[in-house]
PDB file of C-alpha atoms and ligand atoms in Angstrom:
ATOM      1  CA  UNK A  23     111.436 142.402 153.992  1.00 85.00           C
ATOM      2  CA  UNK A  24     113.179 140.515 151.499  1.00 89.00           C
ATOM      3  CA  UNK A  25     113.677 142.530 147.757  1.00 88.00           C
ATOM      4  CA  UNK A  26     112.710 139.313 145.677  1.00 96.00           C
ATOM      5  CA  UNK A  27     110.273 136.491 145.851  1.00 97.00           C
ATOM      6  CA  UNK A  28     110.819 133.091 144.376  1.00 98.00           C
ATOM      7  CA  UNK A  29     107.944 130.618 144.226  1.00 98.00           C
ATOM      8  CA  UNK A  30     110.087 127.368 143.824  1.00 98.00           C
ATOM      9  CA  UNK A  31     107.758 124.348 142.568  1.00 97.00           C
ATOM     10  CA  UNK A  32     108.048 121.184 140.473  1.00 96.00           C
ATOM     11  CA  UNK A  33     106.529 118.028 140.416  1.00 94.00           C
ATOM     12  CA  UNK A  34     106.431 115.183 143.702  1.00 93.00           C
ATOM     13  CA  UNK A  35     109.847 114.080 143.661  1.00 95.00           C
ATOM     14  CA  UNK A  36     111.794 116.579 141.911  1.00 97.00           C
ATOM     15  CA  UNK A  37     113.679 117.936 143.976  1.00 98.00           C
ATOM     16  CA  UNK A  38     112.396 120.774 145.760  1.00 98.00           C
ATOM     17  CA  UNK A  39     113.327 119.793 149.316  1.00 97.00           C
ATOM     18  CA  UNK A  40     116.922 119.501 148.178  1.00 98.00           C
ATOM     19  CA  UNK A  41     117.062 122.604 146.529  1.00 98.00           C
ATOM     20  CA  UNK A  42     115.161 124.191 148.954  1.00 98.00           C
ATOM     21  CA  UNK A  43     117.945 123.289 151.668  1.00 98.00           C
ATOM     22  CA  UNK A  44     120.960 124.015 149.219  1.00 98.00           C
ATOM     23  CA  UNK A  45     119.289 127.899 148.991  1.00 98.00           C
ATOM     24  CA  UNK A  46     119.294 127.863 152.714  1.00 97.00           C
ATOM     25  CA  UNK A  47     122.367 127.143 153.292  1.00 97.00           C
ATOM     26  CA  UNK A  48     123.220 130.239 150.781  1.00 97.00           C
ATOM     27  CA  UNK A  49     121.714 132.183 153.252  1.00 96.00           C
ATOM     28  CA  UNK A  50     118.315 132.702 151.658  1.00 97.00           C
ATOM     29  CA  UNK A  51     114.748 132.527 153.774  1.00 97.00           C
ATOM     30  CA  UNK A  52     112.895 129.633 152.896  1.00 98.00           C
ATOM     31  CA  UNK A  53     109.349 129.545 153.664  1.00 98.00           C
ATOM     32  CA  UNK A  54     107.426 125.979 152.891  1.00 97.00           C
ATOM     33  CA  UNK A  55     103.759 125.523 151.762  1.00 97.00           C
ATOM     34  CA  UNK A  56     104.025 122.069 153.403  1.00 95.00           C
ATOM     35  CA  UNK A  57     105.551 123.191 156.811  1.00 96.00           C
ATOM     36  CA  UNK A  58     103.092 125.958 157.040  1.00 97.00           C
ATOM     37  CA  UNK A  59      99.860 123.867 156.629  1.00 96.00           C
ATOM     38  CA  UNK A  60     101.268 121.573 158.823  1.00 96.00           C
ATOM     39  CA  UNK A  61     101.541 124.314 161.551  1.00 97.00           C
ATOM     40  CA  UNK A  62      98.024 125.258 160.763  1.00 97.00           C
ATOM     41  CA  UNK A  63      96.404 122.372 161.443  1.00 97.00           C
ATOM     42  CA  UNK A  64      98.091 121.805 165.090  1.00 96.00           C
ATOM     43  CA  UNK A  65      95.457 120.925 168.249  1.00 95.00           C
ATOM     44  CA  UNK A  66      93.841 123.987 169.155  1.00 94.00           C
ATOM     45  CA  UNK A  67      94.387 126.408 165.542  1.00 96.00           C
ATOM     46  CA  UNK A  68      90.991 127.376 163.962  1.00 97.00           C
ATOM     47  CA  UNK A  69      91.922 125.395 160.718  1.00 97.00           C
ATOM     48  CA  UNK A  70      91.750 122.119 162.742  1.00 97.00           C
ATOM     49  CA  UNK A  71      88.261 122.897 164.259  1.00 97.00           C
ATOM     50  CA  UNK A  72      86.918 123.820 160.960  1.00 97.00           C
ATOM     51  CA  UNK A  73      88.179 120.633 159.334  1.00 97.00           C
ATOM     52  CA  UNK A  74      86.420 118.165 162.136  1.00 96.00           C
ATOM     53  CA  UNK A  75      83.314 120.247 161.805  1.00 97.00           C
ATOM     54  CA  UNK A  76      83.570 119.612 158.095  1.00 96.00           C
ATOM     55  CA  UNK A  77      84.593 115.789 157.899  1.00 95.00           C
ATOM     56  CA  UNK A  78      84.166 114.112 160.981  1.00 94.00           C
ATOM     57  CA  UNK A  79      86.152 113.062 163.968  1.00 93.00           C
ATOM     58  CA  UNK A  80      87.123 110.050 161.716  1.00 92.00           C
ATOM     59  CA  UNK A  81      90.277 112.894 160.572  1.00 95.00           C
ATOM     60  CA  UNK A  82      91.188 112.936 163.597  1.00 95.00           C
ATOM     61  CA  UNK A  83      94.080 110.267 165.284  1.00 95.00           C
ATOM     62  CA  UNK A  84      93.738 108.447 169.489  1.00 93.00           C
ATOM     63  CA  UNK A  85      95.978 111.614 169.823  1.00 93.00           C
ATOM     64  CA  UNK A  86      93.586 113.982 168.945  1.00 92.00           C
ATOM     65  CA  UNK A  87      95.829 115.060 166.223  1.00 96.00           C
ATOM     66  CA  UNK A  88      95.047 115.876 162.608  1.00 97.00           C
ATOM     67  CA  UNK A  89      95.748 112.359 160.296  1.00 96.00           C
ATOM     68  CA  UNK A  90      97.077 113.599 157.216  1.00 92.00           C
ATOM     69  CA  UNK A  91      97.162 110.587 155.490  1.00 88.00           C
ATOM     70  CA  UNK A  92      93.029 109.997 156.845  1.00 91.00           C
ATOM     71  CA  UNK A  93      92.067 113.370 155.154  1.00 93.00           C
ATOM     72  CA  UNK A  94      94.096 113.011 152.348  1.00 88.00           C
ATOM     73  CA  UNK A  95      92.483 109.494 151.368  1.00 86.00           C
ATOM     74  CA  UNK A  96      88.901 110.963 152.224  1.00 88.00           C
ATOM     75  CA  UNK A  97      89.038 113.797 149.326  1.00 90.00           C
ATOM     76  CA  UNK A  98      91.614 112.094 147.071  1.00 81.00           C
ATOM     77  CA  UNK A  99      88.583 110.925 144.740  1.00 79.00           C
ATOM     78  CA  UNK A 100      85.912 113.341 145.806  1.00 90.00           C
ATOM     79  CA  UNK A 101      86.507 116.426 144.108  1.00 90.00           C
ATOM     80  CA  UNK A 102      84.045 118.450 146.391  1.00 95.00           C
ATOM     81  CA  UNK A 103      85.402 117.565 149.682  1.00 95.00           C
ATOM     82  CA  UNK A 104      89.305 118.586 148.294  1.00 92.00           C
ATOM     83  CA  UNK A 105      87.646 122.026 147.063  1.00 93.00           C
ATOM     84  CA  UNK A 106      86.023 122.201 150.785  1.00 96.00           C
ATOM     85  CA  UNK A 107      89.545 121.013 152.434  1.00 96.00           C
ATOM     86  CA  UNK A 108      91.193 123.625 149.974  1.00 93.00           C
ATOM     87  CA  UNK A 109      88.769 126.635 151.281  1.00 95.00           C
ATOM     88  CA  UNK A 110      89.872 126.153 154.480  1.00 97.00           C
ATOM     89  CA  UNK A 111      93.139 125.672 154.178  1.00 96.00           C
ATOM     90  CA  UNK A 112      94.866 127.891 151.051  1.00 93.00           C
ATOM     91  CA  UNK A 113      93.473 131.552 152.142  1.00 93.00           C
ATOM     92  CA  UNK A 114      95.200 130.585 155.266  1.00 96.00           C
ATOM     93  CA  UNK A 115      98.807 129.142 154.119  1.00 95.00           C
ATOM     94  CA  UNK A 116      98.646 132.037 151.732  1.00 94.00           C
ATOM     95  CA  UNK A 117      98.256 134.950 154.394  1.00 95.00           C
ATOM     96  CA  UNK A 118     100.633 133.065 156.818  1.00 96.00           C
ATOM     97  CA  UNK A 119     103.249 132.700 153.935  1.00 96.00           C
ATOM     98  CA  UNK A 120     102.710 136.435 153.383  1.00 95.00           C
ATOM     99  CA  UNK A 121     103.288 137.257 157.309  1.00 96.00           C
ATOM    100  CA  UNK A 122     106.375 135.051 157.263  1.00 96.00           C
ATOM    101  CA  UNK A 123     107.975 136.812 154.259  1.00 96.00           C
ATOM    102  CA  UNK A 124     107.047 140.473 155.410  1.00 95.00           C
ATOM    103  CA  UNK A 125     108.970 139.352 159.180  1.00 95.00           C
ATOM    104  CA  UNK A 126     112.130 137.711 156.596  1.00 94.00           C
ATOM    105  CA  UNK A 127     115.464 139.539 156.757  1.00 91.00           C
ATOM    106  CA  UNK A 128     116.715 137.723 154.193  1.00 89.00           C
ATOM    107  CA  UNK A 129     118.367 139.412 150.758  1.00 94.00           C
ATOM    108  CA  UNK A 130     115.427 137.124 149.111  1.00 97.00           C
ATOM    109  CA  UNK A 131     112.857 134.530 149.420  1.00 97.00           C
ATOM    110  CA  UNK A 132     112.178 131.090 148.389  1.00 98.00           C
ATOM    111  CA  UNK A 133     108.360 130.199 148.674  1.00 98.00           C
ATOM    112  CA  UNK A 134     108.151 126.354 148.216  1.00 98.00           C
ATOM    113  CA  UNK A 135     105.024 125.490 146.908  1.00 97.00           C
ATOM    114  CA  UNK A 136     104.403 122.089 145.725  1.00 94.00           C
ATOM    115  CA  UNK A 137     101.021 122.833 143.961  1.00 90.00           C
ATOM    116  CA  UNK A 138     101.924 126.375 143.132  1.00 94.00           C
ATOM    117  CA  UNK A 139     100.768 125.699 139.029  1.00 92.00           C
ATOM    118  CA  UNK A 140      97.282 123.925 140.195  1.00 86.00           C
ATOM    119  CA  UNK A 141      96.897 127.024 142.163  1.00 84.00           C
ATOM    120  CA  UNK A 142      96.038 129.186 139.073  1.00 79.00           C
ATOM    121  CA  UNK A 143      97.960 132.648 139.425  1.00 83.00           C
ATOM    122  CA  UNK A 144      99.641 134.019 142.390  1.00 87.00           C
ATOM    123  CA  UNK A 145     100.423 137.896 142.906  1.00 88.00           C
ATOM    124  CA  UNK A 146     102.362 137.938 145.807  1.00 91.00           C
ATOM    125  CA  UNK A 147     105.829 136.245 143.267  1.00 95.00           C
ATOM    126  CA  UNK A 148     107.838 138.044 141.508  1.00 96.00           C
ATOM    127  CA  UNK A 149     108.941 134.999 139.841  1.00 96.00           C
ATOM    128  CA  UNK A 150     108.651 131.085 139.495  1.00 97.00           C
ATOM    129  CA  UNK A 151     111.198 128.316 139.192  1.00 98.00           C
ATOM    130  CA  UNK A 152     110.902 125.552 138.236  1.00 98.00           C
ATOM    131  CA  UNK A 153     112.745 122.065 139.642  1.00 98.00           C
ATOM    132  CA  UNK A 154     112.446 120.112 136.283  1.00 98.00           C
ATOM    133  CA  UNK A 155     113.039 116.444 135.749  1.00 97.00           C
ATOM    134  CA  UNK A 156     111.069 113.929 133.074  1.00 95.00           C
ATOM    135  CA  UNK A 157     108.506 112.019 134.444  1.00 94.00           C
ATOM    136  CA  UNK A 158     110.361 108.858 134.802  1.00 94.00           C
ATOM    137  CA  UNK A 159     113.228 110.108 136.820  1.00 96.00           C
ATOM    138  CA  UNK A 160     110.205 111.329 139.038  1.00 94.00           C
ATOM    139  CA  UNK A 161     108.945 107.967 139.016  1.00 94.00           C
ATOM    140  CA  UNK A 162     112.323 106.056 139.488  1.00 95.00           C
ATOM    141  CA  UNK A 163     112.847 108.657 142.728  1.00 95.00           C
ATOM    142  CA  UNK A 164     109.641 108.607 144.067  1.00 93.00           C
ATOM    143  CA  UNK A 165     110.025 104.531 144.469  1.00 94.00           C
ATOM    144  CA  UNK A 166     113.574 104.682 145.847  1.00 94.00           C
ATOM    145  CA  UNK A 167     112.424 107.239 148.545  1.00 94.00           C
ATOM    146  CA  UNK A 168     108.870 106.039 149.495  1.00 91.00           C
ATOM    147  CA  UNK A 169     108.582 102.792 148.388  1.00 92.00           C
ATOM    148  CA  UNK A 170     105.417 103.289 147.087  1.00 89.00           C
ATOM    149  CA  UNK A 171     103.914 100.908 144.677  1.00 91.00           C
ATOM    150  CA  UNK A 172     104.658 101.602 141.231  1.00 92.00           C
ATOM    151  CA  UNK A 173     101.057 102.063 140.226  1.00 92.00           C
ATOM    152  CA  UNK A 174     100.429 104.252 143.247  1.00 89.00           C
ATOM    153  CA  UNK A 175     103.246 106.440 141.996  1.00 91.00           C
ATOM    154  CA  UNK A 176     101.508 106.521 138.719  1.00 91.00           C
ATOM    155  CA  UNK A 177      98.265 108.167 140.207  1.00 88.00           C
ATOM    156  CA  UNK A 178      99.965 110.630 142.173  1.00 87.00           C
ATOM    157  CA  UNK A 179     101.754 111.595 138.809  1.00 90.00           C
ATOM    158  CA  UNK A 180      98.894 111.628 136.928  1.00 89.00           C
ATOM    159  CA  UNK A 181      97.141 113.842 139.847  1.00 84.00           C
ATOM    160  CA  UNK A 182      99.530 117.014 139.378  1.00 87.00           C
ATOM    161  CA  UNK A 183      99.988 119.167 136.457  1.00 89.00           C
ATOM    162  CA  UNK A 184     101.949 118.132 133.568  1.00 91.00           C
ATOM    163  CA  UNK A 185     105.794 118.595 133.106  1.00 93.00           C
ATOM    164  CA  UNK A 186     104.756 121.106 130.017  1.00 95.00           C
ATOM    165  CA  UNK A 187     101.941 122.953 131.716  1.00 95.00           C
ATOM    166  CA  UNK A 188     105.114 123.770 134.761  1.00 95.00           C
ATOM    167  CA  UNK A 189     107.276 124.860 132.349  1.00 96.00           C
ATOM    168  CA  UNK A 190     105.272 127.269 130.274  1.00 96.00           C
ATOM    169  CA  UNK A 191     104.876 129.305 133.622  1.00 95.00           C
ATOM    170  CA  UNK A 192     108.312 129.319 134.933  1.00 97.00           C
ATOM    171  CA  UNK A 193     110.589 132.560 134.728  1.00 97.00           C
ATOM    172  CA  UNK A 194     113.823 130.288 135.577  1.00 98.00           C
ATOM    173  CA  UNK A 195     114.279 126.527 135.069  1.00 98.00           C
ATOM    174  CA  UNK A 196     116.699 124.467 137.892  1.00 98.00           C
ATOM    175  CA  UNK A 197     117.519 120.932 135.727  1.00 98.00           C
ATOM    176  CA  UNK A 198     117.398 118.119 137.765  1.00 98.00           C
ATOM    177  CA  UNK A 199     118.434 114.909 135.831  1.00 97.00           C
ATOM    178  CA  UNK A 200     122.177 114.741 136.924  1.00 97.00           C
ATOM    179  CA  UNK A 201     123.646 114.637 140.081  1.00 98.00           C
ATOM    180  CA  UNK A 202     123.401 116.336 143.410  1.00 98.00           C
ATOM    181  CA  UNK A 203     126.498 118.339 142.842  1.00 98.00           C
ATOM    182  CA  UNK A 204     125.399 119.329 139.616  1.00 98.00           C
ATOM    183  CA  UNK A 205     121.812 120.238 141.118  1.00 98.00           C
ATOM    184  CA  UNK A 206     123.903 122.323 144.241  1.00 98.00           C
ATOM    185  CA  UNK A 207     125.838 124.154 141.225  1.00 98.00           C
ATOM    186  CA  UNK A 208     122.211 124.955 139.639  1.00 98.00           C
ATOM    187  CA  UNK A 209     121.251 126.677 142.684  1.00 98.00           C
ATOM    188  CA  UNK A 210     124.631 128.206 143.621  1.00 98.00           C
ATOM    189  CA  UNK A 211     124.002 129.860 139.856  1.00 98.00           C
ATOM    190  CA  UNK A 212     120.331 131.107 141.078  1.00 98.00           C
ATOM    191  CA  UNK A 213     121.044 132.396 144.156  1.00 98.00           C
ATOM    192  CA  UNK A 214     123.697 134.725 142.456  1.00 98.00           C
ATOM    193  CA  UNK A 215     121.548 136.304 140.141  1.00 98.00           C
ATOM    194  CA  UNK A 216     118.907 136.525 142.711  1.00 98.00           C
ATOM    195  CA  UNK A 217     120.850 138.616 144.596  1.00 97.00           C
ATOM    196  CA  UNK A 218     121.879 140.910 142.115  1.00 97.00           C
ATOM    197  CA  UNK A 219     117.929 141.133 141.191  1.00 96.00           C
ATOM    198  CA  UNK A 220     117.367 141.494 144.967  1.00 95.00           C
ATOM    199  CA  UNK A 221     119.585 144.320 145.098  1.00 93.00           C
ATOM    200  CA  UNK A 222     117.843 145.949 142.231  1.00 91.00           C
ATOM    201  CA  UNK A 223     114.319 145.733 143.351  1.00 80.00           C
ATOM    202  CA  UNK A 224     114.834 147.139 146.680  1.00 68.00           C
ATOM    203  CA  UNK A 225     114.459 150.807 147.728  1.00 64.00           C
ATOM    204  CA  UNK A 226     117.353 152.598 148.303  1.00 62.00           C
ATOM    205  CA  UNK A 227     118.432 153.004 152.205  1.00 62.00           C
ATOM    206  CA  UNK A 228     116.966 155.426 153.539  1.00 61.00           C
ATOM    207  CA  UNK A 229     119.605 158.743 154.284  1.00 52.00           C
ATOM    208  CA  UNK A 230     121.578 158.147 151.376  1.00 49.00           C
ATOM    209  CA  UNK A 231     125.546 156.993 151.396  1.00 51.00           C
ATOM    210  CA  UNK A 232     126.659 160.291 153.236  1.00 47.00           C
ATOM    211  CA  UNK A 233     123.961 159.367 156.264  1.00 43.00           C
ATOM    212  CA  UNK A 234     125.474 155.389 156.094  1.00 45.00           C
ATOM    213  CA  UNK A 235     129.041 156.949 156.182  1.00 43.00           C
ATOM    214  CA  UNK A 236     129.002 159.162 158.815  1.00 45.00           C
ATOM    215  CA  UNK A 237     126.624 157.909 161.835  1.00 44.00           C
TER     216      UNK A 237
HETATM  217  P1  LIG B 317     107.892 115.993 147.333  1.00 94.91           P
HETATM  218  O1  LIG B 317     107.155 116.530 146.169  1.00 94.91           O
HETATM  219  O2  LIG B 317     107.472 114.603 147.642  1.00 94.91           O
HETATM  220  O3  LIG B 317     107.911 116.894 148.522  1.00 94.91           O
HETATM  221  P2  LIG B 317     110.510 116.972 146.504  1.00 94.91           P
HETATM  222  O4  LIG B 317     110.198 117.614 145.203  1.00 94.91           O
HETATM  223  O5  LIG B 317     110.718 117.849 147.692  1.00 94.91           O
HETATM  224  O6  LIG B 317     109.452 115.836 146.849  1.00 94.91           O
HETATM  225  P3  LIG B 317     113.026 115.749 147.183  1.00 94.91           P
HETATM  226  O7  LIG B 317     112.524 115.077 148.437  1.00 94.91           O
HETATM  227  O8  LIG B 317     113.940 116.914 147.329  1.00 94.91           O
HETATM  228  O9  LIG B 317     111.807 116.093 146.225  1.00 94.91           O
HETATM  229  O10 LIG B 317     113.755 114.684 146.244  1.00 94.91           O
HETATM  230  C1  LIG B 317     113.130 113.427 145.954  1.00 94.91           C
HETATM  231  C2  LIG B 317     114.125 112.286 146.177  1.00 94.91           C
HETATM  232  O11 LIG B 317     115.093 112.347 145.148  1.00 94.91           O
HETATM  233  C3  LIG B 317     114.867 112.396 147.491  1.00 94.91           C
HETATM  234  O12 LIG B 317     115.105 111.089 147.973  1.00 94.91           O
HETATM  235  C4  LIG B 317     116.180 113.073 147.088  1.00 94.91           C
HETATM  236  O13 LIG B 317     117.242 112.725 147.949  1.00 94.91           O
HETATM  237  C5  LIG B 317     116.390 112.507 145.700  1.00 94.91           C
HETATM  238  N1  LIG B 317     117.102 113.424 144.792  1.00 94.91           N
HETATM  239  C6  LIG B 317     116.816 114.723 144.523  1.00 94.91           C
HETATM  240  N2  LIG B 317     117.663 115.230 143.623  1.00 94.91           N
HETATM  241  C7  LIG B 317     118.512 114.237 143.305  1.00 94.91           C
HETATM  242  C8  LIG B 317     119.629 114.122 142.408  1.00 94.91           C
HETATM  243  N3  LIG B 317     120.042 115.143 141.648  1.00 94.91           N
HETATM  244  N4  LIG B 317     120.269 112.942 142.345  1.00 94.91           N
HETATM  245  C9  LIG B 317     119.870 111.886 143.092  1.00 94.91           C
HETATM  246  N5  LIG B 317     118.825 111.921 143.950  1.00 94.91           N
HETATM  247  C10 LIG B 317     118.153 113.072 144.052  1.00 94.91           C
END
């Protein structure tokens, strides 16, 4: 069981996925919102069967399969089929998320959550961070990766929470306006002082130093 838990989050397009992967290759366990609901909504998982019985085989692809971007258009602009979607899906990324961090060997934890601040509060973090770039660098990346229409990328901006509202709840702040080196020496600077506050939230081992010493 890891000593410390991060919830990383930041707007679409900051820059979690990169930092994400930079504090996996430091060795940390990374556990992803995304990844996790993905999992959960695979042919045969309860999640899945509750979601057809809710919106219709019309969610569902010739495969059989979950289509994302067919559920995600259906409660985009219906606010009480997203809270229905959101009932059956959070309580379960959040326990599985849980499971997956009590099974972690890892000296700490990074829990990527894109929506972590729309959430409302969380007790299972001991801290947030925050990937933090202005709005327009969001915008400028978002069109360079997806090629998404530049008004589309508006609404999905205008969708999330507010650069301000994300920053008033994070413990740490990673900068991400300058380069991927500079971003990789952000995180290099985290994952040091999340070991040492690893190290100080864990219980001692259990024995002592003479037990360790002499097995
Ligand atoms: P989403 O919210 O959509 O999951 P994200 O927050 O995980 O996105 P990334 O996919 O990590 O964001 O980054 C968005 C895009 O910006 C990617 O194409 C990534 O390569 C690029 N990017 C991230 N950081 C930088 C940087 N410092 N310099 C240049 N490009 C960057």
């Amino acid at each position: 069981m890891p000593g410390l838990r991060v919830g990383l989050t930041g707007g679409i397009a900051s820059g979690k996925t990169t930092a994400a992967r930079r504090f996996a290759e430091l060795g940390a366990t990374v556990i992803d919102a995304d990844e996790v609901a993905r999992a959960l909504v695979e042919p045969g998982m309860p999640a899945l069967a509750e979601i057809v019985a809710r919106f219709g085989d019309g969610v569902l692809g010739a495969d059989r399969r979950l289509d994302r971007r067919a559920l995600r258009e259906r409660v985009f602009r219906d606010p009480a089929a997203r809270r229905d979607l959101e009932a059956i899906l959070h309580p379960r990324i959040r326990a599985e998320m849980t499971r997956r961090t009590a099974a972690a060997s890892g000296p700490y934890a990074i829990l990527v959550i894109p929506l972590l601040i729309e959430g409302g509060p969380r007790d299972d973090l001991d801290r947030v961070l925050v990937v933090d770039v202005t709005e327009a660098t969001q915008h400028r990346r978002l069109l360079e990766r997806d090629r998404v229409p530049a008004a589309l990328a508006d609404s999905m901006l205008a969708a999330q929470a507010r650069r301000a509202e994300r920053l008033a709840r994070a413990d740490d702040v990673l900068p991400n306006e300058g380069s991927l080196a500079a971003l990789h020496a952000g995180v290099d600077a985290l994952h040091r002082r999340y070991l040492a506050l690893a190290a100080a939230h864990a219980p001692p081992p259990s024995g002592g130093p003479s037990a360790a010493a002499d097995p």
